Structures are given as structure tokens and as C-alpha cells.
Amino acid sequence: MCQESRLPGKRPLAAHLLDTKAELKGSREDVRKLQSLARHDGKAKK
């Protein structure tokens, strides 16, 4: 029972990859917002 949950399977791996992809997308959006705010405050130059 416990061993099955530890074995990598296609479905859990795919779900993990989708979660990771969503997290990366969210992180990129956060970085863009922060950069935009910093530019608006005159703290960052582009």
C-alpha cells in the first residue's frame, strides 16, 4: 500500500509537472509586477 504511493507513475508525474509549470508561470508574473513597480518608482533602469 505505501510502496505504491512511492513508485513514480505517469499520472502523478504529469500532475507534478503541471503544478511546477503553473508555479513557474506565477513566479514570472510576480517578477514582472515587481519590475514594473520598481521602474515606476524610479529604482530600476531598463
CSV table of C-alpha atoms in Angstrom, one decimal:
chain,number,residue,atom,x,y,z
A,1,MET,CA,0.0,0.0,0.0
A,2,CYS,CA,2.7,2.5,1.0
A,3,GLN,CA,5.1,1.3,-1.7
A,4,GLU,CA,2.6,2.1,-4.5
A,5,SER,CA,2.5,5.7,-3.5
A,6,ARG,CA,6.3,5.9,-3.6
A,7,LEU,CA,6.6,4.5,-7.0
A,8,PRO,CA,6.7,7.1,-9.8
A,9,GLY,CA,3.8,6.8,-12.2
A,10,LYS,CA,2.9,8.6,-15.4
A,11,ARG,CA,-0.2,10.3,-13.8
A,12,PRO,CA,1.4,11.6,-10.6
A,13,LEU,CA,4.5,12.8,-12.6
A,14,ALA,CA,2.3,14.6,-15.1
A,15,ALA,CA,0.4,16.3,-12.3
A,16,HIS,CA,3.6,17.3,-10.7
A,17,LEU,CA,4.9,18.8,-13.9
A,18,LEU,CA,1.7,20.7,-14.4
A,19,ASP,CA,1.9,22.1,-10.9
A,20,THR,CA,5.6,23.1,-11.4
A,21,LYS,CA,4.7,24.8,-14.7
A,22,ALA,CA,1.9,26.7,-13.0
A,23,GLU,CA,4.3,27.8,-10.2
A,24,LEU,CA,6.9,29.0,-12.7
A,25,LYS,CA,4.3,31.0,-14.6
A,26,GLY,CA,3.1,32.6,-11.4
A,27,SER,CA,6.6,33.4,-10.4
A,28,ARG,CA,7.3,35.1,-13.7
A,29,GLU,CA,4.2,37.1,-13.4
A,30,ASP,CA,5.2,38.2,-9.9
A,31,VAL,CA,8.7,39.2,-11.2
A,32,ARG,CA,7.1,41.3,-14.0
A,33,LYS,CA,4.8,43.1,-11.5
A,34,LEU,CA,7.8,43.8,-9.2
A,35,GLN,CA,9.9,45.1,-12.0
A,36,SER,CA,7.1,47.3,-13.2
A,37,LEU,CA,6.6,48.8,-9.7
A,38,ALA,CA,10.4,49.3,-9.4
A,39,ARG,CA,10.5,51.1,-12.7
A,40,HIS,CA,7.5,53.2,-11.7
A,41,ASP,CA,9.4,54.2,-8.5
A,42,GLY,CA,12.5,55.0,-10.5
A,43,LYS,CA,14.5,52.3,-8.7
A,44,ALA,CA,15.2,50.2,-11.8
A,45,LYS,CA,16.5,51.3,-15.2
A,46,LYS,CA,15.9,49.5,-18.4
